[in-house]
GROMACS .gro file of C-alpha atoms in nm:
model
  470
    1MET     CA    1   3.281  -1.472  -3.161
    2SER     CA    2   2.941  -1.388  -3.312
    3VAL     CA    3   2.690  -1.149  -3.159
    4PHE     CA    4   2.459  -1.440  -3.077
    5GLU     CA    5   2.735  -1.627  -2.892
    6GLN     CA    6   2.818  -1.314  -2.692
    7ARG     CA    7   2.454  -1.276  -2.595
    8ALA     CA    8   2.440  -1.642  -2.494
    9GLN     CA    9   2.739  -1.594  -2.265
   10LEU     CA   10   2.585  -1.281  -2.110
   11ALA     CA   11   2.260  -1.468  -2.052
   12GLN     CA   12   2.444  -1.724  -1.842
   13ILE     CA   13   2.563  -1.461  -1.592
   14GLN     CA   14   2.240  -1.261  -1.582
   15GLU     CA   15   1.965  -1.297  -1.325
   16PRO     CA   16   1.713  -1.582  -1.359
   17PRO     CA   17   1.417  -1.513  -1.589
   18LEU     CA   18   1.143  -1.299  -1.441
   19ILE     CA   19   0.874  -1.535  -1.570
   20GLU     CA   20   0.940  -1.905  -1.525
   21GLY     CA   21   0.833  -2.200  -1.739
   22ASN     CA   22   0.903  -2.039  -2.078
   23PRO     CA   23   0.539  -1.930  -2.128
   24THR     CA   24   0.394  -1.794  -2.450
   25PHE     CA   25   0.186  -1.481  -2.498
   26HIS     CA   26  -0.124  -1.699  -2.518
   27SER     CA   27  -0.046  -1.894  -2.201
   28ILE     CA   28  -0.001  -1.571  -2.003
   29THR     CA   29  -0.342  -1.447  -2.122
   30GLU     CA   30  -0.496  -1.784  -2.042
   31ASP     CA   31  -0.344  -1.814  -1.693
   32VAL     CA   32  -0.446  -1.465  -1.583
   33SER     CA   33  -0.781  -1.424  -1.761
   34SER     CA   34  -0.911  -1.765  -1.655
   35ILE     CA   35  -0.910  -1.652  -1.290
   36ALA     CA   36  -1.168  -1.381  -1.360
   37GLU     CA   37  -1.355  -1.580  -1.626
   38ARG     CA   38  -1.448  -1.876  -1.408
   39PRO     CA   39  -1.825  -1.928  -1.379
   40LYS     CA   40  -1.777  -1.973  -1.005
   41PRO     CA   41  -1.477  -1.887  -0.790
   42PRO     CA   42  -1.327  -2.157  -0.564
   43LYS     CA   43  -1.494  -2.239  -0.232
   44MET     CA   44  -1.215  -2.067  -0.038
   45TRP     CA   45  -1.304  -1.738  -0.210
   46TYR     CA   46  -1.658  -1.760  -0.072
   47ILE     CA   47  -1.528  -1.839   0.277
   48LEU     CA   48  -1.285  -1.546   0.277
   49MET     CA   49  -1.546  -1.318   0.121
   50GLY     CA   50  -1.795  -1.410   0.392
   51ILE     CA   51  -1.547  -1.337   0.671
   52SER     CA   52  -1.419  -1.008   0.527
   53SER     CA   53  -1.765  -0.877   0.432
   54PHE     CA   54  -1.889  -0.961   0.784
   55PHE     CA   55  -1.622  -0.736   0.935
   56ALA     CA   56  -1.686  -0.467   0.673
   57LEU     CA   57  -2.053  -0.473   0.770
   58ILE     CA   58  -1.950  -0.433   1.135
   59LEU     CA   59  -1.758  -0.119   1.036
   60PHE     CA   60  -2.064   0.045   0.880
   61VAL     CA   61  -2.292  -0.062   1.164
   62LEU     CA   62  -2.050   0.090   1.416
   63ILE     CA   63  -2.029   0.411   1.211
   64GLY     CA   64  -2.407   0.437   1.236
   65TYR     CA   65  -2.387   0.369   1.610
   66LEU     CA   66  -2.117   0.636   1.643
   67ILE     CA   67  -2.320   0.901   1.458
   68GLY     CA   68  -2.633   0.821   1.656
   69THR     CA   69  -2.461   0.814   1.996
   70GLY     CA   70  -2.152   1.040   1.974
   71ILE     CA   71  -1.777   0.998   1.990
   72GLY     CA   72  -1.800   0.910   2.357
   73VAL     CA   73  -1.830   0.548   2.241
   74TRP     CA   74  -1.458   0.565   2.161
   75GLY     CA   75  -1.182   0.566   2.419
   76ASN     CA   76  -1.084   0.924   2.331
   77ASN     CA   77  -1.052   1.157   2.627
   78VAL     CA   78  -0.866   1.464   2.747
   79PRO     CA   79  -0.575   1.482   2.676
   80VAL     CA   80  -0.588   1.196   2.419
   81GLY     CA   81  -0.822   1.367   2.174
   82TRP     CA   82  -0.678   1.166   1.885
   83GLY     CA   83  -0.720   0.794   1.928
   84PHE     CA   84  -0.770   0.488   1.707
   85PRO     CA   85  -0.934   0.676   1.415
   86ILE     CA   86  -0.623   0.884   1.340
   87VAL     CA   87  -0.398   0.583   1.405
   88ASN     CA   88  -0.598   0.386   1.149
   89PHE     CA   89  -0.606   0.677   0.903
   90VAL     CA   90  -0.227   0.717   0.897
   91PHE     CA   91  -0.178   0.339   0.883
   92TRP     CA   92  -0.399   0.294   0.576
   93VAL     CA   93  -0.256   0.594   0.390
   94GLY     CA   94   0.087   0.436   0.442
   95ILE     CA   95  -0.029   0.098   0.308
   96GLY     CA   96  -0.123   0.269  -0.018
   97HIS     CA   97   0.229   0.395  -0.089
   98ALA     CA   98   0.376   0.070  -0.222
   99GLY     CA   99   0.141   0.059  -0.519
  100THR     CA  100   0.241   0.403  -0.642
  101LEU     CA  101   0.610   0.336  -0.588
  102ILE     CA  102   0.596   0.005  -0.777
  103SER     CA  103   0.385   0.148  -1.059
  104ALA     CA  104   0.542   0.489  -1.103
  105ILE     CA  105   0.896   0.512  -0.969
  106LEU     CA  106   1.004   0.160  -1.067
  107PHE     CA  107   0.848   0.217  -1.410
  108LEU     CA  108   1.051   0.534  -1.460
  109LEU     CA  109   1.362   0.345  -1.343
  110ARG     CA  110   1.282   0.070  -1.597
  111GLN     CA  111   1.269  -0.205  -1.334
  112LYS     CA  112   1.106  -0.491  -1.524
  113TRP     CA  113   1.038  -0.702  -1.217
  114ARG     CA  114   0.752  -0.468  -1.122
  115THR     CA  115   0.533  -0.603  -1.405
  116SER     CA  116   0.409  -0.911  -1.218
  117ILE     CA  117   0.300  -0.728  -0.904
  118ASN     CA  118   0.211  -0.374  -1.007
  119ARG     CA  119  -0.156  -0.438  -1.090
  120PHE     CA  120  -0.271  -0.568  -0.755
  121ALA     CA  121  -0.032  -0.329  -0.573
  122GLU     CA  122  -0.210  -0.039  -0.749
  123ALA     CA  123  -0.546  -0.188  -0.653
  124MET     CA  124  -0.429  -0.214  -0.292
  125THR     CA  125  -0.345   0.157  -0.305
  126LEU     CA  126  -0.703   0.244  -0.398
  127PHE     CA  127  -0.856   0.011  -0.140
  128ALA     CA  128  -0.624   0.133   0.136
  129ILE     CA  129  -0.708   0.497   0.063
  130ALA     CA  130  -1.078   0.408   0.067
  131CYS     CA  131  -1.028   0.262   0.416
  132ALA     CA  132  -0.825   0.565   0.523
  133LEU     CA  133  -1.084   0.818   0.410
  134VAL     CA  134  -1.348   0.666   0.637
  135PHE     CA  135  -1.179   0.787   0.956
  136PRO     CA  136  -1.120   1.164   0.921
  137GLY     CA  137  -1.486   1.217   0.834
  138ILE     CA  138  -1.625   1.031   1.134
  139HIS     CA  139  -1.358   1.168   1.368
  140VAL     CA  140  -1.495   1.523   1.358
  141GLY     CA  141  -1.788   1.429   1.581
  142ARG     CA  142  -2.059   1.645   1.424
  143ILE     CA  143  -2.053   1.461   1.095
  144TRP     CA  144  -2.364   1.643   0.967
  145VAL     CA  145  -2.151   1.958   0.923
  146ILE     CA  146  -1.858   1.775   0.767
  147TYR     CA  147  -1.890   1.999   0.461
  148TYR     CA  148  -1.733   2.279   0.669
  149MET     CA  149  -1.402   2.104   0.598
  150PHE     CA  150  -1.440   2.148   0.224
  151PRO     CA  151  -1.368   2.474   0.040
  152VAL     CA  152  -1.725   2.523  -0.082
  153PRO     CA  153  -1.964   2.815  -0.020
  154ASN     CA  154  -2.189   2.765   0.282
  155GLN     CA  155  -2.458   2.947   0.476
  156MET     CA  156  -2.203   3.060   0.739
  157ALA     CA  157  -2.006   3.255   0.476
  158MET     CA  158  -1.695   3.097   0.632
  159TRP     CA  159  -1.399   2.929   0.464
  160PRO     CA  160  -1.179   2.654   0.606
  161ASN     CA  161  -0.842   2.747   0.746
  162PHE     CA  162  -0.610   2.684   0.453
  163ARG     CA  163  -0.310   2.709   0.685
  164SER     CA  164  -0.422   2.395   0.866
  165PRO     CA  165  -0.245   2.067   0.776
  166LEU     CA  166  -0.579   1.891   0.829
  167LEU     CA  167  -0.710   2.070   0.521
  168TRP     CA  168  -0.388   1.990   0.335
  169ASP     CA  169  -0.472   1.625   0.400
  170PHE     CA  170  -0.797   1.665   0.209
  171PHE     CA  171  -0.620   1.791  -0.102
  172ALA     CA  172  -0.318   1.558  -0.072
  173VAL     CA  173  -0.511   1.234  -0.020
  174GLY     CA  174  -0.783   1.336  -0.267
  175THR     CA  175  -0.526   1.408  -0.539
  176TYR     CA  176  -0.342   1.088  -0.456
  177PHE     CA  177  -0.658   0.879  -0.490
  178THR     CA  178  -0.759   1.048  -0.818
  179VAL     CA  179  -0.422   1.008  -0.989
  180SER     CA  180  -0.382   0.651  -0.859
  181LEU     CA  181  -0.728   0.559  -0.990
  182ILE     CA  182  -0.656   0.701  -1.337
  183PHE     CA  183  -0.313   0.534  -1.341
  184TRP     CA  184  -0.460   0.198  -1.242
  185TYR     CA  185  -0.742   0.220  -1.496
  186THR     CA  186  -0.507   0.325  -1.778
  187GLY     CA  187  -0.296   0.014  -1.723
  188LEU     CA  188  -0.611  -0.200  -1.724
  189VAL     CA  189  -0.732  -0.093  -2.068
  190PRO     CA  190  -0.529  -0.338  -2.286
  191ASP     CA  191  -0.611  -0.627  -2.052
  192LEU     CA  192  -0.981  -0.542  -2.046
  193ALA     CA  193  -0.972  -0.553  -2.427
  194SER     CA  194  -0.815  -0.900  -2.414
  195MET     CA  195  -1.092  -1.018  -2.183
  196ARG     CA  196  -1.352  -0.851  -2.407
  197ASP     CA  197  -1.228  -1.053  -2.705
  198ARG     CA  198  -1.251  -1.371  -2.497
  199ALA     CA  199  -1.595  -1.299  -2.349
  200LYS     CA  200  -1.855  -1.573  -2.394
  201THR     CA  201  -2.170  -1.378  -2.309
  202ARG     CA  202  -2.309  -1.070  -2.478
  203LEU     CA  203  -2.346  -0.874  -2.153
  204ARG     CA  204  -1.985  -0.938  -2.053
  205LYS     CA  205  -1.866  -0.840  -2.400
  206ILE     CA  206  -2.063  -0.513  -2.389
  207VAL     CA  207  -1.946  -0.418  -2.039
  208LEU     CA  208  -1.581  -0.498  -2.111
  209GLY     CA  209  -1.612  -0.325  -2.448
  210ILE     CA  210  -1.726  -0.004  -2.280
  211PHE     CA  211  -1.446  -0.005  -2.021
  212SER     CA  212  -1.176  -0.102  -2.273
  213LEU     CA  213  -1.254   0.224  -2.462
  214GLY     CA  214  -1.250   0.065  -2.806
  215TRP     CA  215  -0.894  -0.064  -2.770
  216ARG     CA  216  -0.775  -0.255  -3.076
  217GLY     CA  217  -0.403  -0.277  -3.012
  218SER     CA  218  -0.307  -0.066  -3.313
  219ASN     CA  219   0.023   0.116  -3.332
  220LYS     CA  220  -0.153   0.448  -3.265
  221HIS     CA  221  -0.330   0.304  -2.961
  222TRP     CA  222  -0.004   0.176  -2.813
  223LYS     CA  223   0.169   0.507  -2.883
  224HIS     CA  224  -0.099   0.706  -2.699
  225TYR     CA  225  -0.118   0.450  -2.421
  226GLU     CA  226   0.256   0.459  -2.351
  227MET     CA  227   0.261   0.838  -2.354
  228ALA     CA  228  -0.034   0.858  -2.113
  229TYR     CA  229   0.123   0.596  -1.886
  230LEU     CA  230   0.452   0.787  -1.881
  231ILE     CA  231   0.279   1.117  -1.797
  232LEU     CA  232   0.078   0.956  -1.518
  233ALA     CA  233   0.394   0.794  -1.380
  234GLY     CA  234   0.556   1.137  -1.373
  235LEU     CA  235   0.255   1.285  -1.192
  236SER     CA  236   0.243   0.998  -0.942
  237THR     CA  237   0.611   1.005  -0.848
  238PRO     CA  238   0.603   1.329  -0.643
  239LEU     CA  239   0.289   1.202  -0.472
  240VAL     CA  240   0.487   0.918  -0.316
  241LEU     CA  241   0.688   1.182  -0.130
  242SER     CA  242   0.427   1.453  -0.083
  243VAL     CA  243   0.125   1.267   0.054
  244HIS     CA  244   0.276   1.115   0.364
  245SER     CA  245   0.493   1.424   0.413
  246ILE     CA  246   0.172   1.628   0.437
  247VAL     CA  247   0.016   1.367   0.668
  248SER     CA  248   0.325   1.400   0.889
  249THR     CA  249   0.274   1.776   0.915
  250ASP     CA  250  -0.050   1.706   1.103
  251PHE     CA  251   0.188   1.623   1.384
  252ALA     CA  252   0.509   1.813   1.303
  253THR     CA  253   0.348   2.159   1.289
  254SER     CA  254   0.226   2.125   1.647
  255ILE     CA  255   0.433   2.227   1.950
  256LEU     CA  256   0.378   1.898   2.129
  257PRO     CA  257   0.693   1.710   2.239
  258GLY     CA  258   0.733   1.396   2.033
  259TRP     CA  259   0.554   1.553   1.736
  260HIS     CA  260   0.734   1.882   1.681
  261SER     CA  261   1.016   1.739   1.468
  262THR     CA  262   1.156   1.812   1.124
  263ILE     CA  263   1.246   1.444   1.080
  264PHE     CA  264   0.881   1.348   1.044
  265PRO     CA  265   0.832   1.387   0.664
  266PRO     CA  266   1.118   1.154   0.551
  267TYR     CA  267   1.049   0.929   0.850
  268PHE     CA  268   0.682   0.894   0.756
  269VAL     CA  269   0.757   0.837   0.386
  270ALA     CA  270   1.009   0.560   0.463
  271GLY     CA  271   0.762   0.402   0.705
  272ALA     CA  272   0.482   0.421   0.450
  273ILE     CA  273   0.686   0.244   0.182
  274PHE     CA  274   0.798  -0.010   0.443
  275SER     CA  275   0.443  -0.092   0.554
  276GLY     CA  276   0.310  -0.084   0.198
  277PHE     CA  277   0.563  -0.337   0.074
  278GLY     CA  278   0.489  -0.551   0.379
  279MET     CA  279   0.121  -0.568   0.279
  280VAL     CA  280   0.211  -0.628  -0.088
  281LEU     CA  281   0.431  -0.920   0.019
  282THR     CA  282   0.151  -1.066   0.234
  283MET     CA  283  -0.104  -1.046  -0.049
  284ALA     CA  284   0.142  -1.165  -0.318
  285ILE     CA  285   0.231  -1.479  -0.124
  286ILE     CA  286  -0.135  -1.568  -0.074
  287ALA     CA  287  -0.246  -1.479  -0.429
  288ARG     CA  288   0.033  -1.667  -0.611
  289LYS     CA  289  -0.050  -1.983  -0.417
  290ALA     CA  290  -0.428  -1.955  -0.431
  291PHE     CA  291  -0.441  -1.886  -0.807
  292LYS     CA  292  -0.140  -2.097  -0.915
  293LEU     CA  293   0.064  -1.800  -1.039
  294GLU     CA  294   0.401  -1.915  -0.900
  295HIS     CA  295   0.553  -1.898  -1.250
  296ILE     CA  296   0.449  -1.531  -1.291
  297ILE     CA  297   0.501  -1.404  -0.934
  298THR     CA  298   0.826  -1.589  -0.872
  299LEU     CA  299   1.070  -1.610  -0.583
  300THR     CA  300   1.277  -1.350  -0.767
  301HIS     CA  301   0.996  -1.097  -0.730
  302LEU     CA  302   0.944  -1.181  -0.365
  303GLU     CA  303   1.316  -1.156  -0.291
  304LYS     CA  304   1.332  -0.809  -0.445
  305ILE     CA  305   1.035  -0.701  -0.234
  306ASN     CA  306   1.220  -0.833   0.071
  307LYS     CA  307   1.525  -0.623  -0.019
  308VAL     CA  308   1.307  -0.310  -0.034
  309ILE     CA  309   1.156  -0.402   0.305
  310LEU     CA  310   1.506  -0.449   0.450
  311LEU     CA  311   1.624  -0.111   0.315
  312THR     CA  312   1.321   0.089   0.429
  313GLY     CA  313   1.315  -0.097   0.762
  314MET     CA  314   1.670   0.022   0.830
  315MET     CA  315   1.565   0.377   0.743
  316VAL     CA  316   1.278   0.349   0.991
  317GLY     CA  317   1.514   0.212   1.257
  318TYR     CA  318   1.754   0.500   1.194
  319SER     CA  319   1.463   0.743   1.243
  320TYR     CA  320   1.376   0.582   1.577
  321ALA     CA  321   1.736   0.624   1.694
  322MET     CA  322   1.758   0.984   1.568
  323GLU     CA  323   1.444   1.080   1.759
  324PHE     CA  324   1.614   0.983   2.084
  325PHE     CA  325   1.940   1.146   1.979
  326ILE     CA  326   1.768   1.475   1.889
  327ALA     CA  327   1.577   1.473   2.218
  328TRP     CA  328   1.903   1.426   2.410
  329TYR     CA  329   2.112   1.664   2.197
  330GLY     CA  330   1.847   1.939   2.197
  331GLY     CA  331   1.844   1.953   2.577
  332ASN     CA  332   1.469   2.003   2.594
  333GLN     CA  333   1.353   1.831   2.912
  334TYR     CA  334   0.996   1.790   2.785
  335GLU     CA  335   1.118   1.621   2.468
  336GLN     CA  336   1.352   1.397   2.667
  337PHE     CA  337   1.073   1.296   2.903
  338THR     CA  338   0.840   1.211   2.611
  339PHE     CA  339   1.083   0.960   2.460
  340ILE     CA  340   1.180   0.808   2.794
  341ASN     CA  341   0.808   0.772   2.862
  342ARG     CA  342   0.759   0.600   2.526
  343ALA     CA  343   1.023   0.336   2.596
  344PHE     CA  344   0.975   0.285   2.970
  345GLY     CA  345   0.637   0.441   3.059
  346PRO     CA  346   0.298   0.271   3.084
  347TYR     CA  347   0.287   0.207   2.707
  348TRP     CA  348   0.635   0.048   2.697
  349TRP     CA  349   0.489  -0.272   2.555
  350ALA     CA  350   0.360  -0.092   2.244
  351TYR     CA  351   0.695   0.078   2.185
  352TRP     CA  352   0.894  -0.245   2.206
  353ILE     CA  353   0.647  -0.435   1.987
  354MET     CA  354   0.708  -0.159   1.731
  355VAL     CA  355   1.089  -0.180   1.758
  356ILE     CA  356   1.106  -0.559   1.749
  357SER     CA  357   0.861  -0.589   1.457
  358ASN     CA  358   1.000  -0.305   1.244
  359VAL     CA  359   1.373  -0.312   1.322
  360VAL     CA  360   1.484  -0.644   1.474
  361ILE     CA  361   1.282  -0.907   1.286
  362PRO     CA  362   1.345  -0.765   0.932
  363GLN     CA  363   1.721  -0.810   0.990
  364LEU     CA  364   1.664  -1.178   0.907
  365LEU     CA  365   1.629  -1.065   0.546
  366TRP     CA  366   2.005  -1.011   0.527
  367PHE     CA  367   2.033  -1.387   0.483
  368LYS     CA  368   1.939  -1.528   0.143
  369LYS     CA  369   1.810  -1.848   0.305
  370PHE     CA  370   1.542  -1.650   0.491
  371ARG     CA  371   1.492  -1.401   0.208
  372THR     CA  372   1.386  -1.684  -0.025
  373SER     CA  373   1.184  -1.887   0.226
  374ILE     CA  374   0.810  -1.842   0.173
  375PRO     CA  375   0.706  -1.921   0.534
  376VAL     CA  376   0.975  -1.695   0.682
  377MET     CA  377   0.898  -1.397   0.458
  378PHE     CA  378   0.524  -1.438   0.517
  379VAL     CA  379   0.572  -1.424   0.894
  380ILE     CA  380   0.805  -1.123   0.857
  381SER     CA  381   0.546  -0.942   0.643
  382ILE     CA  382   0.281  -0.996   0.913
  383PHE     CA  383   0.517  -0.856   1.177
  384VAL     CA  384   0.585  -0.553   0.954
  385ASN     CA  385   0.211  -0.482   0.929
  386ILE     CA  386   0.168  -0.522   1.306
  387GLY     CA  387   0.476  -0.312   1.384
  388MET     CA  388   0.374  -0.024   1.158
  389TRP     CA  389   0.027  -0.009   1.312
  390PHE     CA  390   0.189   0.010   1.655
  391GLU     CA  391   0.424   0.283   1.530
  392ARG     CA  392   0.124   0.505   1.459
  393PHE     CA  393  -0.027   0.405   1.796
  394VAL     CA  394   0.295   0.503   1.976
  395ILE     CA  395   0.326   0.837   1.794
  396VAL     CA  396  -0.034   0.939   1.860
  397ILE     CA  397  -0.111   0.800   2.205
  398THR     CA  398   0.217   0.827   2.397
  399SER     CA  399   0.273   1.187   2.289
  400LEU     CA  400  -0.073   1.293   2.405
  401HIS     CA  401  -0.146   1.101   2.721
  402ARG     CA  402   0.123   1.284   2.922
  403ASP     CA  403   0.149   1.646   2.812
  404PHE     CA  404   0.298   1.954   2.984
  405LEU     CA  405   0.066   1.945   3.288
  406PRO     CA  406   0.083   1.634   3.509
  407SER     CA  407  -0.260   1.725   3.645
  408SER     CA  408  -0.413   1.655   3.302
  409TRP     CA  409  -0.239   1.321   3.243
  410ASP     CA  410  -0.463   1.027   3.165
  411MET     CA  411  -0.447   0.680   3.011
  412PHE     CA  412  -0.604   0.596   2.678
  413LYS     CA  413  -0.814   0.279   2.694
  414PRO     CA  414  -0.969   0.175   2.362
  415THR     CA  415  -1.327   0.049   2.372
  416TRP     CA  416  -1.490  -0.237   2.187
  417VAL     CA  417  -1.605   0.017   1.927
  418ASP     CA  418  -1.241   0.118   1.863
  419PHE     CA  419  -1.141  -0.243   1.807
  420GLY     CA  420  -1.450  -0.316   1.602
  421MET     CA  421  -1.379  -0.028   1.363
  422MET     CA  422  -1.015  -0.128   1.331
  423LEU     CA  423  -1.111  -0.485   1.236
  424GLY     CA  424  -1.390  -0.350   1.016
  425ALA     CA  425  -1.139  -0.146   0.814
  426PHE     CA  426  -0.939  -0.462   0.748
  427GLY     CA  427  -1.263  -0.633   0.649
  428LEU     CA  428  -1.343  -0.354   0.402
  429PHE     CA  429  -0.992  -0.373   0.254
  430PHE     CA  430  -1.001  -0.750   0.201
  431THR     CA  431  -1.358  -0.738   0.067
  432LEU     CA  432  -1.257  -0.490  -0.202
  433PHE     CA  433  -0.945  -0.693  -0.282
  434LEU     CA  434  -1.142  -1.018  -0.317
  435LEU     CA  435  -1.393  -0.849  -0.548
  436PHE     CA  436  -1.102  -0.718  -0.754
  437VAL     CA  437  -0.937  -1.060  -0.805
  438ARG     CA  438  -1.277  -1.212  -0.885
  439TRP     CA  439  -1.372  -0.977  -1.169
  440LEU     CA  440  -1.054  -0.816  -1.304
  441PRO     CA  441  -0.711  -0.941  -1.416
  442MET     CA  442  -0.490  -0.927  -1.106
  443VAL     CA  443  -0.169  -0.932  -1.313
  444ALA     CA  444  -0.088  -0.682  -1.590
  445MET     CA  445  -0.087  -0.925  -1.884
  446SER     CA  446   0.030  -0.674  -2.142
  447GLU     CA  447   0.326  -0.569  -1.927
  448VAL     CA  448   0.425  -0.924  -1.834
  449LYS     CA  449   0.428  -1.015  -2.202
  450GLY     CA  450   0.666  -0.724  -2.257
  451VAL     CA  451   0.935  -0.886  -2.038
  452LEU     CA  452   0.912  -1.230  -2.205
  453PRO     CA  453   1.201  -1.329  -2.434
  454GLN     CA  454   0.954  -1.341  -2.725
  455ALA     CA  455   0.902  -0.965  -2.688
  456ASP     CA  456   1.260  -0.901  -2.802
  457PRO     CA  457   1.251  -0.807  -3.173
  458HIS     CA  458   1.563  -1.022  -3.229
  459TYR     CA  459   1.430  -1.325  -3.042
  460TYR     CA  460   1.327  -1.519  -3.350
  461ASP     CA  461   1.648  -1.427  -3.533
  462GLU     CA  462   1.849  -1.571  -3.247
  463HIS     CA  463   1.620  -1.871  -3.228
  464HIS     CA  464   1.662  -1.947  -3.598
  465GLN     CA  465   2.039  -1.890  -3.574
  466ALA     CA  466   2.059  -2.134  -3.283
  467GLU     CA  467   1.857  -2.390  -3.477
  468GLY     CA  468   2.090  -2.348  -3.774
  469THR     CA  469   2.404  -2.414  -3.570
  470LYS     CA  470   2.256  -2.745  -3.453
   0.00000   0.00000   0.00000
């Protein structure tokens, strides 16, 4: 049996092709570039852009109202000093984790299926962090002295408390955003050069020429590009674990029941990947349909995302169970009361929305019929996003509203400003995403071409051999 016959037999038992329709290098460039090169986007883009930008504008108007009036416009009180702003901050930082995991860890593990979804997942990371960074700054109340948080000289001759996890957040999220931005831009360079060479107007050619950094696709360029990409992937990988671990220490280093737990770092990281992949799945389903990219972002890609959601969802469910077990096994009556209060107290509805959305509903993904059904997986992804927002709500609110002293207990009731800022953050996220898909290639063309059969150096030898046997 010849080598070519052996390969043909192996191909029959391998997974289906990552890119369907047997496309060429040119057709991939055409399909992806044409989305950003259209003179005018489709009417639906304008409708969605109008809705999302309206809510983004509401966010900035409400921030101005907050600064001018004070944080009393929120529902925050004593003892619930942390309300919707911190809930939203942790939620959006978590959303950003999927992009780094897809781009960095799956790249280092040589998972080729990442190539169709890594570009817009990386973009989602940047947009989610941008949404997240809005909230810590406005949450301090006296925003005009926000620079006290930063390690810079000031007229008070005072330095921030470097032992505070809140300052660790500044460095962790700042580093995460910087590395993610460089990683995303590095991957864009070859595709920007392709769009530069296709540009019809002088202005577009000049702008794309500047941002493509003189890329010509030479052997030396590819060598440097692959080395830089590998280094950035290595730098990004620990950030997947460190960033949300540090965010979790905002809670875990306190002595408050429900927060003071060593399980928080792995629990938060698993939850972040879970919620991030949920948002990636939501956006991938919409984007592949809206821009006719079903042959590039295939059911195979979506099924693999669903498997990651199922795995991380089980890890999150295990964490929920272990929290109750540790509270019971530790014998601390305050800890036990906190978790009983979560499940059966006045905020029971939030806890059970969280459990049903994050643990129960994703179990449908065990079945291939549901795992490969577009409507089912879309609904599941929405429930994942809802459930993970409620997880942060449960952690923050239910641990604070009933503390050690019953005399200080109080209910947290969000105001219209709280809800407006929450919706405004979603508006900002979708506005940035819509601008991204309008002007930049939403799929990494150079990487997708690398997983096509034509990219195999022996492809044409096999093709000619097959033609000869006929």
